XYZ file of C-alpha atoms in Angstrom:
474
model
C 78.103 123.190 80.538
C 78.301 120.320 83.045
C 74.572 119.768 83.542
C 73.013 118.297 86.665
C 75.675 116.182 88.358
C 74.576 113.911 91.177
C 76.740 110.779 90.973
C 80.532 111.039 90.994
C 83.295 108.434 90.724
C 86.764 109.162 92.080
C 89.630 106.975 90.874
C 92.285 106.669 93.570
C 92.281 107.000 97.370
C 95.718 108.538 97.734
C 96.262 112.127 98.896
C 94.557 113.586 95.798
C 91.557 111.238 95.899
C 90.910 111.722 99.604
C 91.122 115.512 99.293
C 88.615 115.278 96.440
C 86.226 113.055 98.380
C 86.256 115.495 101.305
C 85.420 118.469 99.111
C 82.660 116.603 97.248
C 81.134 115.439 100.537
C 81.248 118.963 101.980
C 79.090 120.266 99.112
C 76.038 118.391 100.471
C 74.850 118.079 96.896
C 75.878 114.726 95.449
C 73.725 111.635 95.852
C 76.602 109.182 95.527
C 80.376 109.525 95.753
C 82.265 106.313 95.046
C 86.033 106.215 95.505
C 87.815 103.280 93.858
C 91.205 102.168 95.172
C 93.115 99.150 93.872
C 95.291 98.928 96.980
C 94.072 97.591 100.313
C 94.385 100.932 102.104
C 94.555 104.680 101.605
C 97.858 106.505 101.187
C 98.415 105.985 97.474
C 102.022 106.425 96.431
C 103.087 106.646 100.093
C 102.387 102.930 100.624
C 105.788 101.296 101.052
C 106.451 97.649 100.258
C 109.676 96.370 101.781
C 110.099 93.504 99.309
C 112.447 94.030 96.368
C 110.064 94.296 93.414
C 110.863 92.345 90.273
C 111.719 94.769 87.508
C 109.117 94.771 84.751
C 110.827 97.453 82.707
C 111.648 97.784 79.028
C 114.995 99.405 78.226
C 114.500 101.975 76.858
C 111.005 102.813 78.167
C 109.470 105.479 75.931
C 105.903 104.224 75.577
C 103.317 105.633 78.008
C 100.580 103.324 76.732
C 101.036 100.433 79.111
C 98.389 97.985 80.366
C 96.979 98.133 83.867
C 99.429 97.164 86.562
C 99.016 93.655 87.896
C 99.000 93.193 91.683
C 101.600 91.276 93.622
C 99.861 89.062 96.136
C 100.841 88.919 99.768
C 99.234 86.485 102.171
C 99.854 87.741 105.725
C 98.878 84.493 107.449
C 98.411 80.740 106.862
C 96.925 79.921 103.479
C 93.173 79.571 103.581
C 92.823 81.585 106.792
C 93.632 85.134 105.750
C 92.488 86.960 102.645
C 95.430 87.827 100.363
C 96.377 91.470 99.957
C 97.040 92.993 96.526
C 100.257 95.016 96.538
C 101.428 97.411 93.849
C 104.921 98.686 93.186
C 105.231 102.309 94.263
C 108.357 104.508 94.060
C 108.547 104.600 97.865
C 111.888 103.371 99.232
C 113.457 102.669 102.590
C 114.656 105.728 104.529
C 112.853 108.138 102.213
C 112.230 111.488 103.862
C 109.925 114.136 102.424
C 111.538 117.112 100.721
C 108.968 119.600 102.068
C 108.797 120.870 105.683
C 105.933 119.318 107.641
C 104.081 122.601 108.233
C 103.971 123.306 104.480
C 103.239 119.735 103.462
C 100.237 119.167 105.733
C 96.630 119.610 104.692
C 95.084 122.904 105.709
C 92.609 121.240 108.102
C 94.926 118.755 109.818
C 98.142 119.957 111.435
C 99.100 116.609 112.981
C 101.896 116.105 110.440
C 103.761 118.689 112.519
C 104.091 115.995 115.183
C 106.578 114.316 112.820
C 110.168 115.444 112.164
C 110.520 118.615 110.114
C 111.058 116.460 107.012
C 108.906 113.449 107.805
C 109.827 109.901 106.885
C 107.519 107.921 104.623
C 106.132 105.949 107.576
C 105.033 109.137 109.312
C 103.474 110.566 106.166
C 101.517 107.368 105.534
C 100.271 107.304 109.126
C 99.163 110.922 108.723
C 97.368 110.240 105.430
C 95.527 107.215 106.805
C 94.315 109.273 109.740
C 93.328 112.133 107.426
C 91.187 109.746 105.372
C 89.118 108.487 108.305
C 86.190 110.826 107.597
C 85.670 109.470 104.079
C 86.690 105.821 104.510
C 83.057 104.807 104.088
C 83.134 106.076 100.501
C 86.127 103.967 99.452
C 85.873 100.627 97.679
C 89.248 99.015 98.370
C 90.939 96.307 96.259
C 88.804 97.548 93.368
C 90.632 98.269 90.126
C 89.100 100.551 87.509
C 89.884 98.913 84.180
C 87.713 100.974 81.813
C 85.958 104.336 81.765
C 83.773 104.891 78.710
C 81.987 107.993 77.537
C 78.254 107.503 77.093
C 75.643 109.950 75.787
C 72.208 110.411 77.360
C 70.073 112.928 75.447
C 73.224 114.756 74.444
C 74.612 114.786 78.007
C 77.993 113.212 78.781
C 77.858 110.290 81.165
C 80.524 107.802 82.143
C 80.394 104.015 82.314
C 82.923 103.037 84.970
C 83.961 99.377 84.896
C 85.711 97.944 87.947
C 87.079 94.577 88.968
C 87.185 93.314 92.544
C 90.763 92.046 92.853
C 89.800 89.386 95.392
C 86.690 87.852 93.818
C 87.341 88.978 90.187
C 83.740 90.196 90.120
C 83.150 92.892 87.527
C 80.878 95.861 88.241
C 79.621 98.500 85.818
C 77.934 101.737 86.854
C 76.973 104.975 85.127
C 78.228 108.230 86.666
C 77.560 111.843 85.819
C 81.200 112.816 86.419
C 84.596 111.209 87.034
C 87.658 112.475 88.887
C 90.994 110.892 87.982
C 93.170 111.073 91.102
C 95.329 108.016 90.506
C 98.675 109.832 90.340
C 101.394 109.687 87.716
C 104.102 107.453 89.175
C 103.146 104.337 87.252
C 105.053 104.171 83.926
C 108.783 104.940 84.319
C 110.568 107.052 81.737
C 113.917 105.706 80.473
C 115.195 107.672 77.452
C 116.272 106.055 74.194
C 119.961 106.916 74.315
C 122.035 105.489 71.433
C 123.230 101.988 72.265
C 121.184 101.563 75.445
C 119.162 98.554 74.268
C 122.161 96.449 73.186
C 124.101 97.536 76.277
C 121.228 96.375 78.472
C 121.124 93.044 76.630
C 124.862 92.617 77.143
C 124.726 93.531 80.833
C 121.229 92.530 82.008
C 120.098 93.889 85.328
C 122.619 96.721 85.340
C 120.138 99.413 84.296
C 117.169 100.169 86.535
C 114.786 102.998 87.407
C 114.210 104.719 90.744
C 110.725 103.155 90.910
C 112.399 99.829 91.702
C 114.959 101.135 94.185
C 114.464 100.098 97.826
C 117.775 100.129 99.715
C 121.432 100.853 98.868
C 122.545 97.351 99.887
C 122.582 95.993 96.320
C 125.077 98.700 95.293
C 127.779 97.889 97.835
C 131.225 98.438 96.341
C 129.828 99.115 92.867
C 130.659 101.878 90.414
C 127.317 103.603 89.951
C 125.825 106.262 87.687
C 122.733 108.111 88.887
C 120.922 109.741 85.964
C 118.935 112.804 87.050
C 119.096 115.275 89.916
C 115.491 115.628 90.969
C 114.589 115.152 94.624
C 114.596 111.348 94.298
C 117.829 111.367 92.280
C 119.643 113.444 94.901
C 118.310 111.340 97.766
C 119.057 107.962 96.159
C 122.543 109.143 95.180
C 123.180 110.202 98.774
C 122.087 106.805 100.088
C 124.137 104.792 97.573
C 127.216 106.916 98.283
C 127.391 105.378 101.776
C 128.104 101.904 100.348
C 129.099 102.270 96.684
C 132.464 102.941 95.069
C 133.408 106.620 95.138
C 133.112 108.977 93.507
C 129.549 108.236 92.490
C 128.821 109.614 89.000
C 125.782 111.893 88.718
C 124.695 112.519 85.132
C 122.318 115.438 84.875
C 120.780 117.909 82.482
C 120.369 120.825 84.900
C 122.285 122.210 87.849
C 121.867 120.516 91.212
C 121.157 122.604 94.338
C 124.288 124.428 95.485
C 124.778 122.294 98.593
C 124.714 119.145 96.446
C 127.175 120.446 93.863
C 129.910 120.487 96.501
C 129.279 116.967 97.831
C 132.759 115.335 98.073
C 131.470 111.846 97.351
C 130.191 112.481 93.840
C 131.383 113.663 90.469
C 128.936 115.649 88.373
C 128.750 114.631 84.733
C 126.742 115.890 81.755
C 124.144 113.753 79.982
C 125.043 110.322 78.635
C 125.537 110.617 74.867
C 126.059 106.933 74.081
C 126.222 103.468 75.581
C 129.327 102.001 73.950
C 129.329 98.502 72.407
C 130.921 95.824 74.615
C 134.652 95.391 74.044
C 137.702 94.139 75.915
C 139.293 97.567 75.926
C 136.121 99.434 76.960
C 134.035 97.094 79.143
C 130.705 98.386 80.444
C 131.434 101.838 79.047
C 129.394 104.966 78.421
C 130.335 108.215 76.714
C 129.090 111.550 78.022
C 128.253 114.634 75.974
C 131.632 116.166 76.909
C 133.232 113.095 75.212
C 134.516 111.675 78.493
C 134.271 107.886 78.689
C 133.709 105.904 81.874
C 134.280 102.144 81.940
C 133.447 99.283 84.301
C 130.023 100.684 85.184
C 128.283 98.174 87.446
C 124.912 99.892 88.008
C 122.904 102.724 86.436
C 119.808 104.135 88.123
C 117.591 106.354 85.996
C 115.833 108.927 88.197
C 114.155 110.441 85.164
C 110.523 110.583 86.161
C 107.348 109.063 84.784
C 104.888 109.326 81.944
C 101.288 110.354 82.396
C 99.373 107.152 81.746
C 95.708 106.330 82.259
C 95.012 102.956 80.619
C 91.388 102.964 81.789
C 90.760 106.029 79.561
C 92.166 104.439 76.407
C 88.775 104.409 74.640
C 88.438 108.209 74.688
C 88.752 109.961 71.358
C 90.595 112.246 71.026
C 92.940 110.610 73.536
C 93.834 112.253 76.827
C 97.426 111.012 76.536
C 99.507 110.976 73.351
C 103.214 111.319 74.162
C 102.793 110.778 77.901
C 104.503 114.076 78.674
C 101.238 115.838 79.469
C 97.464 115.458 79.410
C 95.890 116.732 76.202
C 93.074 119.291 75.911
C 93.140 120.245 79.570
C 92.036 123.504 81.189
C 94.004 124.839 84.141
C 95.614 121.424 84.720
C 92.162 120.338 85.899
C 89.180 119.984 83.529
C 88.988 118.082 80.250
C 88.007 120.749 77.735
C 85.889 118.539 75.443
C 84.354 116.739 78.458
C 84.269 118.994 81.568
C 82.631 116.243 83.634
C 86.048 114.549 83.547
C 88.559 116.153 85.916
C 92.136 115.376 86.919
C 93.466 116.142 90.393
C 97.241 116.235 90.848
C 98.642 116.658 87.329
C 101.072 119.496 88.190
C 104.502 118.555 89.531
C 107.330 120.289 91.387
C 104.634 121.467 93.768
C 103.701 121.406 97.434
C 101.121 118.701 96.766
C 98.524 118.253 99.517
C 97.329 121.844 99.686
C 97.357 122.038 95.875
C 95.024 119.025 95.735
C 92.683 120.683 98.221
C 92.411 123.840 96.122
C 91.811 121.893 92.923
C 89.202 119.668 94.557
C 87.379 122.675 96.048
C 86.952 124.098 92.532
C 85.819 120.798 90.993
C 83.234 120.194 93.733
C 81.758 123.671 93.362
C 81.677 123.598 89.568
C 79.939 120.231 89.532
C 77.433 121.237 92.209
C 76.502 124.203 90.022
C 77.815 126.895 92.363
C 80.666 127.878 90.031
C 80.747 128.238 86.256
C 83.466 127.229 83.853
C 84.720 129.620 81.191
C 83.475 129.051 77.647
C 84.982 126.325 75.507
C 86.775 129.009 73.510
C 88.299 130.561 76.633
C 89.463 127.190 77.958
C 91.124 126.335 74.646
C 92.778 129.751 74.643
C 94.242 129.007 78.099
C 95.685 125.690 76.832
C 97.131 127.340 73.717
C 98.753 130.077 75.813
C 100.244 127.489 78.156
C 101.799 125.688 75.181
C 103.269 128.943 73.901
C 104.808 129.620 77.303
C 105.935 126.127 78.305
C 105.811 124.032 75.148
C 103.674 120.981 74.399
C 105.962 118.596 76.278
C 106.721 117.706 79.894
C 107.049 121.312 81.102
C 103.334 121.893 80.400
C 102.363 120.701 83.906
C 105.560 121.881 85.620
C 105.050 124.619 88.216
C 108.330 126.196 89.317
C 109.525 129.448 90.895
C 106.508 129.769 93.199
C 104.152 129.125 90.276
C 102.564 126.362 92.370
C 101.763 128.893 95.105
C 100.249 131.314 92.614
C 98.254 128.473 91.055
C 96.903 127.371 94.431
C 95.912 130.911 95.337
C 94.054 131.194 92.019
C 92.179 127.969 92.835
C 91.241 129.295 96.286
C 90.059 132.621 94.883
C 87.994 130.797 92.268
C 86.418 128.456 94.838
C 85.469 131.385 97.076
C 83.466 132.935 94.237
C 80.926 130.116 94.523
C 77.296 131.092 94.725
C 75.560 130.417 98.066
C 74.341 126.876 98.551
C 74.417 123.955 100.940
C 78.183 123.591 100.748
C 80.520 124.099 103.696
C 82.704 127.073 102.807
C 85.057 126.369 105.710
C 86.571 123.507 103.725
C 88.146 125.863 101.178
C 91.863 125.892 102.033
C 93.558 129.224 102.749
C 95.807 131.037 100.322
C 99.547 130.687 100.813
C 100.914 133.487 102.982
C 103.966 135.676 102.359
C 105.749 133.912 105.226
C 105.051 130.514 103.634
C 106.418 131.842 100.342
C 109.662 132.703 102.118
C 109.874 129.148 103.446
C 109.168 127.746 99.965
C 112.074 129.719 98.504
C 114.421 128.509 101.230
C 113.575 124.789 101.278
C 117.016 123.712 99.904
C 118.816 125.588 102.692
C 116.407 124.218 105.315
C 116.853 120.676 104.016
C 120.628 121.042 104.105
C 120.627 122.280 107.705
C 118.296 119.419 108.667
C 120.502 116.770 106.984
C 123.658 118.131 108.621
C 122.198 117.303 112.052
C 122.640 113.590 111.367
C 120.649 111.282 113.627
C 119.664 114.220 115.843
C 117.466 115.545 113.032
C 114.696 113.101 113.938
C 114.013 115.110 117.091
C 113.689 118.368 115.149
C 110.102 119.240 114.268
C 110.190 122.959 113.463
C 112.325 125.770 112.088
C 112.798 127.080 115.615
C 114.200 123.730 116.770
C 116.462 123.762 113.719
C 117.757 127.171 114.786
C 116.569 128.932 111.621
C 114.634 132.183 111.489
C 113.446 133.351 108.075
C 111.430 136.424 109.071
């Protein structure tokens, strides 16, 4: 089904792209593996820029089909002496700590993340990822933006014309590949829902509405009446930070229940979804109405922590398109292979997961399928999987959502699949292990572990394990 694959392009050198490059290299099969990264270093979304990014955000933002992101240029030394560095806005913010314990979050073949606090800060995670990438750095073309990937046919075989632009010299390069891995993440196009009245409200009070992608520190919210929309991990964390400086109670508008320990936080008031942004008036200034018909006035800041669309502008020429609504990737098998074009794979589409190990399992399967040591199911079987997934989860944003240990089951399925590979030149030791029963127990108890960690205050930074936290789960 995939033919003889020798040359592979990987788009992105973040955690997913590096895991993919390692698995491809370990197969000892591919003649060329080129990893394209638009940033100046590895780390992907974990690269933190301390500057306050200018907000290039439509209100509402409901269109996933956005152009390629333009770099912000930083010159670290005197002009003319040091090459400028292209920076890109990531959702990383100051004082962000991971929401997964270090021993679960780490890659299976590098335990050094356990040298960091139990819930590592973004600096520690980035340091870990850069070190993890050292063995495949020679494959990465930095400051190189993929602007187009086009399907070509060679005697009926799918091939891919990958077009890149060197962000320093503006030199354009085109090269044909047998297969392409998209590992560029999905934290690029923010999602801001089209709530009645939001556009005119934003025009009346410009700069009041923002998205978590542009949040950096709580300083700008000092003394302000704030609404946080959403209660995902970033929503809870950003709300906690702003509560230290903003007017209390902070209003948290959410669709689903927050974790139990957050529901009792004394500094916030939980509210249902916003039903309407009310027109400006003297009697109701800066007002919103919630679905329970309560009205809050004098709102000085609203931060939408409502996630992102799937968006791959470099694949816009594909027909049928891989993205339609932006809530999922179309015609995909097992969150991994394009069904009409199995030489196009996506690493890292699922969310609400323990990510690094998941990427390893996915990449192990892709490498072995493309080296010919594993076979894909038939086209009919792959389409049946996608249809069943839609029946179970719907055709919207829950399609790629893996909850209630579904991410662990998915990873174990990937591992089992990879281990079925026929003998070859590949290094089988690179296949990550299955999740254990003990790790499943930890996964179920992450909210309680996180709460105990946070309650230690500044002393938490010296805590690197469950034992040091005083917790025993088995």
